[in-house]
Tab-separated table of C-alpha atoms and ligand atoms in Angstrom:
chain	number	residue	atom	x	y	z
E	1429	MET	CA	-78.982	52.713	59.067
E	1430	LYS	CA	-79.832	56.406	59.437
E	1431	TYR	CA	-83.319	57.823	58.797
E	1432	GLY	CA	-84.947	54.421	59.402
E	1433	ARG	CA	-83.709	53.298	56.002
E	1434	THR	CA	-83.653	49.621	55.131
E	1435	PHE	CA	-80.952	47.476	53.540
E	1436	ASN	CA	-82.519	47.278	50.107
E	1437	PHE	CA	-81.278	44.307	48.072
E	1438	SER	CA	-83.380	45.202	45.016
E	1439	ALA	CA	-82.075	44.418	41.522
E	1440	GLY	CA	-83.070	47.961	40.529
E	1441	PRO	CA	-84.030	50.663	41.168
E	1442	ALA	CA	-81.585	50.236	44.000
E	1443	MET	CA	-79.836	51.962	46.883
E	1444	MET	CA	-77.969	55.197	46.278
E	1445	PRO	CA	-75.013	56.393	48.378
E	1446	GLU	CA	-76.340	58.128	51.499
E	1447	PRO	CA	-73.998	61.162	51.240
E	1448	VAL	CA	-75.321	61.719	47.695
E	1449	LEU	CA	-78.938	61.607	48.855
E	1450	GLU	CA	-78.079	64.054	51.646
E	1451	GLU	CA	-76.463	66.459	49.210
E	1452	ILE	CA	-79.497	66.251	46.915
E	1453	ARG	CA	-81.750	66.933	49.910
E	1454	ASP	CA	-79.683	69.974	50.856
E	1455	GLU	CA	-79.907	71.382	47.335
E	1456	MET	CA	-83.569	70.510	46.831
E	1457	MET	CA	-85.286	73.856	47.469
E	1458	ASN	CA	-82.654	76.199	46.078
E	1459	TYR	CA	-79.856	74.775	43.960
E	1460	ARG	CA	-76.691	76.725	44.786
E	1461	GLY	CA	-78.368	80.128	44.864
E	1462	SER	CA	-80.272	79.656	41.597
E	1463	GLY	CA	-83.556	80.172	43.465
E	1464	MET	CA	-84.985	76.897	42.169
E	1465	CYS	CA	-84.825	73.135	42.392
E	1466	VAL	CA	-83.045	71.295	39.551
E	1467	MET	CA	-86.453	69.783	38.717
E	1468	GLU	CA	-87.755	73.276	37.943
E	1469	MET	CA	-84.808	74.450	35.913
E	1470	SER	CA	-84.647	75.101	32.155
E	1471	HIS	CA	-82.293	72.658	30.491
E	1472	ARG	CA	-81.147	75.584	28.325
E	1473	SER	CA	-79.957	77.629	31.311
E	1474	PRO	CA	-76.222	78.119	31.984
E	1475	VAL	CA	-76.626	76.658	35.467
E	1476	TYR	CA	-78.040	73.409	34.033
E	1477	GLN	CA	-75.448	73.325	31.246
E	1478	LYS	CA	-72.772	73.217	33.940
E	1479	ILE	CA	-74.563	70.324	35.680
E	1480	ILE	CA	-74.610	68.161	32.521
E	1481	ASP	CA	-71.085	69.180	31.483
E	1482	ASP	CA	-69.702	68.303	34.924
E	1483	ALA	CA	-71.574	64.985	34.929
E	1484	GLU	CA	-70.063	64.021	31.593
E	1485	GLN	CA	-66.566	65.137	32.607
E	1486	ASP	CA	-66.669	63.230	35.899
E	1487	LEU	CA	-67.764	60.069	34.080
E	1488	ARG	CA	-64.990	60.554	31.539
E	1489	ASP	CA	-62.441	60.942	34.358
E	1490	LEU	CA	-63.803	57.947	36.252
E	1491	MET	CA	-63.725	55.552	33.276
E	1492	HIS	CA	-60.793	57.209	31.460
E	1493	ILE	CA	-62.996	57.460	28.371
E	1494	PRO	CA	-60.855	58.189	25.293
E	1495	ASP	CA	-61.543	61.431	23.380
E	1496	ASN	CA	-62.858	59.581	20.313
E	1497	TYR	CA	-65.894	58.349	22.264
E	1498	LYS	CA	-69.108	60.285	22.826
E	1499	VAL	CA	-71.039	60.087	26.095
E	1500	LEU	CA	-74.804	60.293	25.558
E	1501	PHE	CA	-77.644	60.556	28.075
E	1502	ILE	CA	-80.749	59.087	26.426
E	1503	GLN	CA	-84.257	58.321	27.674
E	1504	GLY	CA	-86.143	55.065	27.149
E	1505	GLY	CA	-84.042	53.175	29.691
E	1506	ALA	CA	-81.737	50.365	28.663
E	1507	THR	CA	-84.614	48.703	26.796
E	1508	LEU	CA	-84.662	51.259	23.987
E	1509	GLN	CA	-81.042	50.330	23.262
E	1510	PHE	CA	-82.145	46.791	22.341
E	1511	SER	CA	-83.640	48.474	19.241
E	1512	MET	CA	-81.384	51.502	18.744
E	1513	ILE	CA	-78.248	49.359	18.564
E	1514	PRO	CA	-79.295	47.202	15.585
E	1515	MET	CA	-81.057	50.162	13.916
E	1516	ASN	CA	-77.849	52.217	14.020
E	1517	LEU	CA	-75.062	49.657	13.853
E	1518	MET	CA	-76.369	47.001	11.442
E	1519	LYS	CA	-74.818	48.296	8.214
E	1520	ASN	CA	-74.714	44.837	6.621
E	1521	GLY	CA	-77.911	43.773	8.366
E	1522	LYS	CA	-76.181	41.054	10.386
E	1523	ALA	CA	-74.862	40.773	13.949
E	1524	VAL	CA	-73.604	38.146	16.380
E	1525	TYR	CA	-75.234	37.858	19.798
E	1526	ILE	CA	-74.197	35.764	22.802
E	1527	ASP	CA	-77.149	34.364	24.714
E	1528	THR	CA	-76.326	34.304	28.440
E	1529	GLY	CA	-79.665	35.001	30.139
E	1530	ALA	CA	-82.896	36.963	30.228
E	1531	TRP	CA	-81.459	40.322	29.178
E	1532	SER	CA	-79.388	39.143	26.229
E	1533	SER	CA	-82.433	37.086	25.139
E	1534	LYS	CA	-84.568	40.215	25.123
E	1535	ALA	CA	-81.949	42.089	23.107
E	1536	ILE	CA	-81.819	39.187	20.610
E	1537	LYS	CA	-85.581	39.269	20.191
E	1538	GLU	CA	-85.562	42.978	19.356
E	1539	ALA	CA	-82.515	42.774	17.059
E	1540	LYS	CA	-84.276	40.055	15.018
E	1541	LYS	CA	-86.891	42.663	14.090
E	1542	VAL	CA	-84.155	44.719	12.455
E	1543	GLY	CA	-81.834	42.207	10.781
E	1544	GLU	CA	-80.181	38.804	10.868
E	1545	VAL	CA	-79.077	37.643	14.305
E	1546	ILE	CA	-76.531	34.873	14.662
E	1547	VAL	CA	-76.468	33.415	18.160
E	1548	ALA	CA	-72.872	32.216	18.211
E	1549	ALA	CA	-72.938	30.835	21.766
E	1550	SER	CA	-75.540	30.189	24.431
E	1551	SER	CA	-75.724	28.895	27.986
E	1552	LYS	CA	-79.427	28.124	27.781
E	1553	ASP	CA	-78.665	24.382	28.016
E	1554	LYS	CA	-77.843	24.811	31.720
E	1555	ASN	CA	-80.411	27.464	32.534
E	1556	TYR	CA	-77.907	30.306	32.064
E	1557	THR	CA	-75.681	29.354	34.990
E	1558	TYR	CA	-72.378	29.973	33.198
E	1559	ILE	CA	-70.700	32.099	30.514
E	1560	PRO	CA	-69.948	30.040	27.389
E	1561	ASP	CA	-66.415	29.796	26.034
E	1562	CYS	CA	-66.147	32.607	23.468
E	1563	SER	CA	-62.450	32.361	22.664
E	1564	ASN	CA	-63.002	31.030	19.147
E	1565	LEU	CA	-66.455	31.941	17.894
E	1566	ASP	CA	-67.708	31.385	14.399
E	1567	ILE	CA	-68.182	35.019	13.322
E	1568	PRO	CA	-69.104	35.839	9.710
E	1569	GLU	CA	-66.700	38.314	8.145
E	1570	ASP	CA	-69.542	40.752	7.394
E	1571	ALA	CA	-71.132	40.719	10.863
E	1572	ASP	CA	-71.533	44.309	12.030
E	1573	TYR	CA	-70.857	43.682	15.721
E	1574	VAL	CA	-70.722	41.144	18.548
E	1575	TYR	CA	-73.183	41.783	21.370
E	1576	ILE	CA	-72.968	40.697	25.013
E	1577	CYS	CA	-74.808	41.436	28.240
E	1578	GLU	CA	-71.803	41.805	30.509
E	1579	ASN	CA	-73.723	41.060	33.702
E	1580	GLU	CA	-77.015	39.190	33.602
E	1581	THR	CA	-79.062	40.767	36.387
E	1582	ILE	CA	-81.572	37.909	36.685
E	1583	HIS	CA	-79.294	34.889	36.247
E	1584	GLY	CA	-76.314	36.377	38.091
E	1585	VAL	CA	-73.563	35.559	35.600
E	1586	THR	CA	-70.823	37.986	34.637
E	1587	TRP	CA	-68.135	38.136	31.952
E	1588	ASN	CA	-64.615	38.092	33.390
E	1589	THR	CA	-62.981	37.594	29.992
E	1590	LEU	CA	-64.458	39.428	27.026
E	1591	PRO	CA	-65.257	37.387	23.891
E	1592	ASN	CA	-62.733	37.176	21.112
E	1593	THR	CA	-64.577	39.239	18.490
E	1594	LYS	CA	-61.915	38.602	15.838
E	1595	GLY	CA	-61.679	42.291	15.051
E	1596	HIS	CA	-65.418	42.963	15.056
E	1597	ILE	CA	-66.999	45.729	17.119
E	1598	LEU	CA	-67.944	44.740	20.664
E	1599	VAL	CA	-71.252	46.046	22.051
E	1600	SER	CA	-71.987	45.577	25.750
E	1601	ASP	CA	-74.976	45.983	28.036
E	1602	GLN	CA	-73.328	46.967	31.324
E	1603	SER	CA	-76.559	47.994	33.071
E	1604	SER	CA	-76.118	45.946	36.224
E	1605	MET	CA	-72.332	46.234	36.562
E	1606	PHE	CA	-71.649	49.759	35.256
E	1607	LEU	CA	-68.919	51.453	37.342
E	1608	SER	CA	-68.583	48.420	39.623
E	1609	ARG	CA	-65.029	47.790	38.397
E	1610	PRO	CA	-62.531	49.370	36.000
E	1611	CYS	CA	-63.361	49.095	32.298
E	1612	ASP	CA	-61.063	49.532	29.304
E	1613	VAL	CA	-63.443	51.511	27.085
E	1614	SER	CA	-61.131	51.226	24.067
E	1615	LYS	CA	-62.015	47.523	23.771
E	1616	TYR	CA	-65.626	48.379	22.930
E	1617	GLY	CA	-67.490	50.057	20.113
E	1618	LEU	CA	-70.482	50.815	22.300
E	1619	ILE	CA	-71.220	50.429	26.011
E	1620	TYR	CA	-74.592	51.222	27.504
E	1621	ALA	CA	-76.114	51.095	30.966
E	1622	GLY	CA	-79.536	51.819	32.400
E	1623	VAL	CA	-78.681	53.956	35.407
E	1624	GLN	CA	-81.139	52.712	38.033
E	1625	LYS	CA	-78.841	50.075	39.519
E	1626	ASN	CA	-75.410	51.508	40.163
E	1627	VAL	CA	-75.905	55.175	39.411
E	1628	GLY	CA	-79.180	57.030	39.807
E	1629	PRO	CA	-82.947	57.260	39.367
E	1630	ALA	CA	-84.627	55.145	36.665
E	1631	GLY	CA	-85.580	56.300	33.185
E	1632	MET	CA	-82.264	57.009	31.558
E	1633	VAL	CA	-79.419	55.199	29.878
E	1634	VAL	CA	-75.791	56.234	29.459
E	1635	VAL	CA	-74.378	55.336	26.042
E	1636	ILE	CA	-70.645	55.483	25.374
E	1637	ILE	CA	-70.078	55.170	21.642
E	1638	ARG	CA	-67.004	55.346	19.442
E	1639	GLU	CA	-67.412	58.378	17.195
E	1640	ASP	CA	-66.852	56.572	13.891
E	1641	LEU	CA	-69.921	54.388	14.604
E	1642	ILE	CA	-72.244	57.391	14.600
E	1643	ARG	CA	-73.807	57.463	11.150
E	1644	ASP	CA	-75.222	60.377	9.199
E	1645	ASP	CA	-76.860	58.263	6.471
E	1646	LEU	CA	-79.825	57.153	8.586
E	1647	THR	CA	-82.153	60.026	7.805
E	1648	ASP	CA	-85.164	57.686	7.418
E	1649	LEU	CA	-84.820	56.549	11.019
E	1650	PRO	CA	-87.006	58.455	13.506
E	1651	ILE	CA	-84.922	61.369	14.727
E	1652	TYR	CA	-84.841	60.303	18.387
E	1653	LEU	CA	-83.557	56.834	17.456
E	1654	GLN	CA	-80.418	58.127	15.701
E	1655	TYR	CA	-77.294	58.346	17.874
E	1656	LYS	CA	-76.267	61.294	15.696
E	1657	THR	CA	-79.198	63.335	17.036
E	1658	HIS	CA	-77.996	62.931	20.617
E	1659	ALA	CA	-74.316	63.346	19.759
E	1660	ASP	CA	-74.855	66.527	17.726
E	1661	ASN	CA	-76.995	68.132	20.403
E	1662	GLY	CA	-75.049	67.351	23.571
E	1663	SER	CA	-77.819	64.925	24.698
E	1664	MET	CA	-80.266	67.855	24.581
E	1665	TYR	CA	-82.061	67.535	21.233
E	1666	ASN	CA	-85.228	67.505	23.301
E	1667	THR	CA	-85.740	68.048	27.030
E	1668	PRO	CA	-83.476	65.491	28.681
E	1669	ASN	CA	-84.088	63.678	31.949
E	1670	CYS	CA	-82.601	66.665	33.804
E	1671	TRP	CA	-83.159	65.230	37.254
E	1672	ALA	CA	-81.580	61.849	36.505
E	1673	ILE	CA	-78.541	63.516	34.889
E	1674	TYR	CA	-78.115	65.702	37.990
E	1675	CYS	CA	-78.325	62.718	40.373
E	1676	CYS	CA	-76.044	60.550	38.219
E	1677	GLY	CA	-73.539	63.415	38.121
E	1678	LYS	CA	-73.460	63.422	41.913
E	1679	VAL	CA	-72.766	59.674	41.971
E	1680	PHE	CA	-69.983	60.013	39.383
E	1681	LYS	CA	-68.342	62.685	41.547
E	1682	TYR	CA	-68.823	60.580	44.694
E	1683	LEU	CA	-67.185	57.539	43.074
E	1684	LYS	CA	-64.322	59.704	41.829
E	1685	ASP	CA	-63.625	61.836	44.903
E	1686	THR	CA	-64.988	59.955	47.933
E	1687	ILE	CA	-64.520	56.307	46.915
E	1688	GLY	CA	-61.339	57.142	45.017
E	1689	GLY	CA	-62.037	55.572	41.613
E	1690	LEU	CA	-63.125	52.289	40.098
E	1691	GLU	CA	-60.169	50.186	41.291
E	1692	LYS	CA	-61.180	51.070	44.826
E	1693	MET	CA	-64.854	50.405	44.043
E	1694	GLU	CA	-63.979	46.965	42.714
E	1695	GLU	CA	-62.000	46.163	45.856
E	1696	ILE	CA	-65.024	47.042	47.998
E	1697	ASN	CA	-67.400	45.074	45.764
E	1698	ARG	CA	-65.150	41.993	45.789
E	1699	LYS	CA	-64.997	42.079	49.575
E	1700	LYS	CA	-68.788	42.370	49.811
E	1701	ALA	CA	-69.478	39.574	47.335
E	1702	ARG	CA	-66.910	37.364	49.064
E	1703	VAL	CA	-68.830	37.641	52.344
E	1704	PHE	CA	-71.983	36.350	50.658
E	1705	TYR	CA	-70.400	33.660	48.467
E	1706	ASP	CA	-68.357	32.303	51.407
E	1707	PHE	CA	-71.605	31.968	53.307
E	1708	LEU	CA	-73.341	30.183	50.391
E	1709	ASP	CA	-70.393	27.825	49.931
E	1710	SER	CA	-70.456	26.828	53.596
E	1711	SER	CA	-74.245	26.590	53.983
E	1712	LYS	CA	-76.155	23.316	53.861
E	1713	MET	CA	-79.512	25.027	53.375
E	1714	PHE	CA	-78.687	27.710	50.752
E	1715	HIS	CA	-76.935	27.175	47.434
E	1716	GLY	CA	-75.642	29.554	44.778
E	1717	THR	CA	-76.886	28.709	41.271
E	1718	VAL	CA	-73.943	29.976	39.178
E	1719	VAL	CA	-70.597	28.245	38.520
E	1720	PRO	CA	-67.919	29.903	40.716
E	1721	GLN	CA	-65.800	31.381	37.909
E	1722	ASP	CA	-68.725	33.305	36.361
E	1723	ARG	CA	-70.416	34.585	39.497
E	1724	SER	CA	-71.582	38.179	39.464
E	1725	LEU	CA	-70.274	40.683	42.006
E	1726	MET	CA	-73.621	42.492	41.864
E	1727	ASN	CA	-76.478	39.972	41.607
E	1728	ILE	CA	-76.298	36.721	43.558
E	1729	PRO	CA	-79.114	34.234	42.905
E	1730	PHE	CA	-79.489	31.424	45.448
E	1731	VAL	CA	-81.980	28.715	46.414
E	1732	THR	CA	-82.995	26.262	49.109
E	1733	ASP	CA	-84.245	22.819	48.086
E	1734	SER	CA	-87.879	23.910	47.671
E	1735	ALA	CA	-89.965	26.823	46.429
E	1736	GLU	CA	-91.945	26.809	49.696
E	1737	LYS	CA	-88.790	27.219	51.774
E	1738	ASP	CA	-87.575	29.964	49.408
E	1739	ALA	CA	-90.845	31.860	49.935
E	1740	ALA	CA	-90.613	31.453	53.718
E	1741	VAL	CA	-87.072	32.865	53.722
E	1742	VAL	CA	-88.127	35.860	51.607
E	1743	LYS	CA	-90.923	36.576	54.067
E	1744	ALA	CA	-88.630	36.247	57.088
E	1745	THR	CA	-85.926	38.487	55.619
E	1746	LYS	CA	-88.456	41.183	54.763
E	1747	ALA	CA	-89.870	41.088	58.297
E	1748	ALA	CA	-86.306	41.479	59.634
E	1749	GLY	CA	-85.648	44.581	57.503
E	1750	TYR	CA	-83.838	43.098	54.507
E	1751	ASP	CA	-85.918	44.052	51.511
E	1752	ASN	CA	-86.363	42.727	47.962
E	1753	LEU	CA	-84.648	39.352	48.222
E	1754	LYS	CA	-87.204	37.511	46.115
E	1755	GLY	CA	-85.672	36.063	42.948
E	1756	HIS	CA	-87.023	37.228	39.598
E	1757	LYS	CA	-90.336	35.578	38.749
E	1758	SER	CA	-88.799	33.858	35.717
E	1759	VAL	CA	-86.268	31.886	37.801
E	1760	GLY	CA	-87.683	31.866	41.346
E	1761	GLY	CA	-85.532	31.353	44.457
E	1762	LEU	CA	-83.822	34.327	46.037
E	1763	ARG	CA	-81.462	37.005	44.802
E	1764	CYS	CA	-79.153	39.275	46.753
E	1765	SER	CA	-78.320	42.355	44.688
E	1766	ALA	CA	-75.471	44.236	46.316
E	1767	TYR	CA	-74.682	47.163	44.042
E	1768	ASN	CA	-72.023	49.823	44.671
E	1769	ALA	CA	-74.117	51.684	47.254
E	1770	MET	CA	-74.941	48.651	49.417
E	1771	PRO	CA	-72.688	48.961	52.477
E	1772	ILE	CA	-70.709	45.853	53.495
E	1773	GLU	CA	-72.514	46.058	56.838
E	1774	GLY	CA	-75.757	45.307	54.956
E	1775	VAL	CA	-74.356	42.110	53.465
E	1776	GLU	CA	-72.774	41.063	56.767
E	1777	ALA	CA	-76.042	41.630	58.609
E	1778	LEU	CA	-77.996	39.643	56.017
E	1779	VAL	CA	-75.514	36.758	56.222
E	1780	ALA	CA	-75.764	36.750	60.027
E	1781	PHE	CA	-79.560	36.636	59.720
E	1782	LEU	CA	-79.488	33.779	57.187
E	1783	LYS	CA	-77.017	31.793	59.315
E	1784	ASP	CA	-79.304	32.156	62.283
E	1785	TYR	CA	-82.313	31.225	60.121
E	1786	GLU	CA	-80.516	28.089	58.950
E	1787	ALA	CA	-79.590	27.126	62.508
E	1788	LYS	CA	-83.247	27.335	63.507
E	1789	ASN	CA	-84.899	25.975	60.339
E	1790	GLY	CA	-82.258	24.103	58.362
K	1232	LIG	C1	-78.911	43.913	32.140
K	1232	LIG	C2	-80.139	44.728	31.902
K	1232	LIG	N1	-80.350	45.245	30.684
K	1232	LIG	C3	-81.443	45.985	30.420
K	1232	LIG	C4	-82.381	46.252	31.394
K	1232	LIG	C5	-83.594	47.093	31.055
K	1232	LIG	O1	-83.484	48.327	31.670
K	1232	LIG	P1	-84.656	49.417	31.660
K	1232	LIG	O2	-85.692	48.930	32.602
K	1232	LIG	O3	-83.959	50.664	32.097
K	1232	LIG	O4	-85.155	49.523	30.270
K	1232	LIG	C6	-82.206	45.736	32.677
K	1232	LIG	C7	-83.203	46.021	33.738
K	1232	LIG	O5	-83.216	45.510	34.819
K	1232	LIG	C8	-81.058	44.946	32.934
K	1232	LIG	O6	-80.854	44.424	34.159
């Protein structure tokens, strides 16, 4: 790694593509002749308007977002969406949620403060190690939407087949798999993603929402919490997270022009994940915790047979230059997060280290 950088396996904030960081560095003191850094720039200036417009256009190109969807850059991270979604989309005061891990559970908890939540399927019985069968859910006719977390960052499960919503609107938290593979936006009513995993610096969420779901009858709702406010003002009702939008824009362009699109990105991610899962499947000391068909390409939880051994491995990997492999405190064990920007060499080097560790300690 250049610059003494480490292979950072953090679940987020996470690694960014090195060429993007270099470009940001080169533009830091004087952005393209503007005489200032993007951090110092008025969001009402023409030069910044071009930055946000280009960012949106590159994302639209990358995901082939249909014209009847708005792209919004909102603050409050992905967490604010746990509340904004039910506040804006619960017309009948009722929604269906699928409980697949820590992040959908948090969203359920917040939605219950707003209206009736029907948990139509859950994998809690097996500690969230699989995606439940959602091909024939019991969905009330008047449910406003069906909600999923498409990749559970902590438990490491991912949806490979979307639920059968029986004509209801699908809402998806894509935070930890956004732009990791192609996505047919037309299948969703709303997609959102906190950007600090696959895209940019923390503190912002991208919301992609079908236009007909943006309501103008919610005038009692605080102004910032209405999607209409952000849609009507080009994500600049108030001062946006200018810096994050700029950095995310660079990553969108990088994925589009340098990687060559999301099909290509998926190919790379599948290759990377394969290296790690093949290792887990052949190891006697380390075991993956998720059923093979629902394994995440991004977040790979794994364990030894004891918490003490897990802790020793975390310590050894950190000392060897592989950072942030400790599993989330709620589940323990280890977790290898290999987002878009993690090079395959990082995963290969980690696997070589773990193989060697097993040979000496297994
Ligand atoms: C799937 C998922 N949803 C939501 C969040 C919350 O994101 P934020 O910290 O940006 O609010 C996270 C954070 O890790 C996440 O992994």
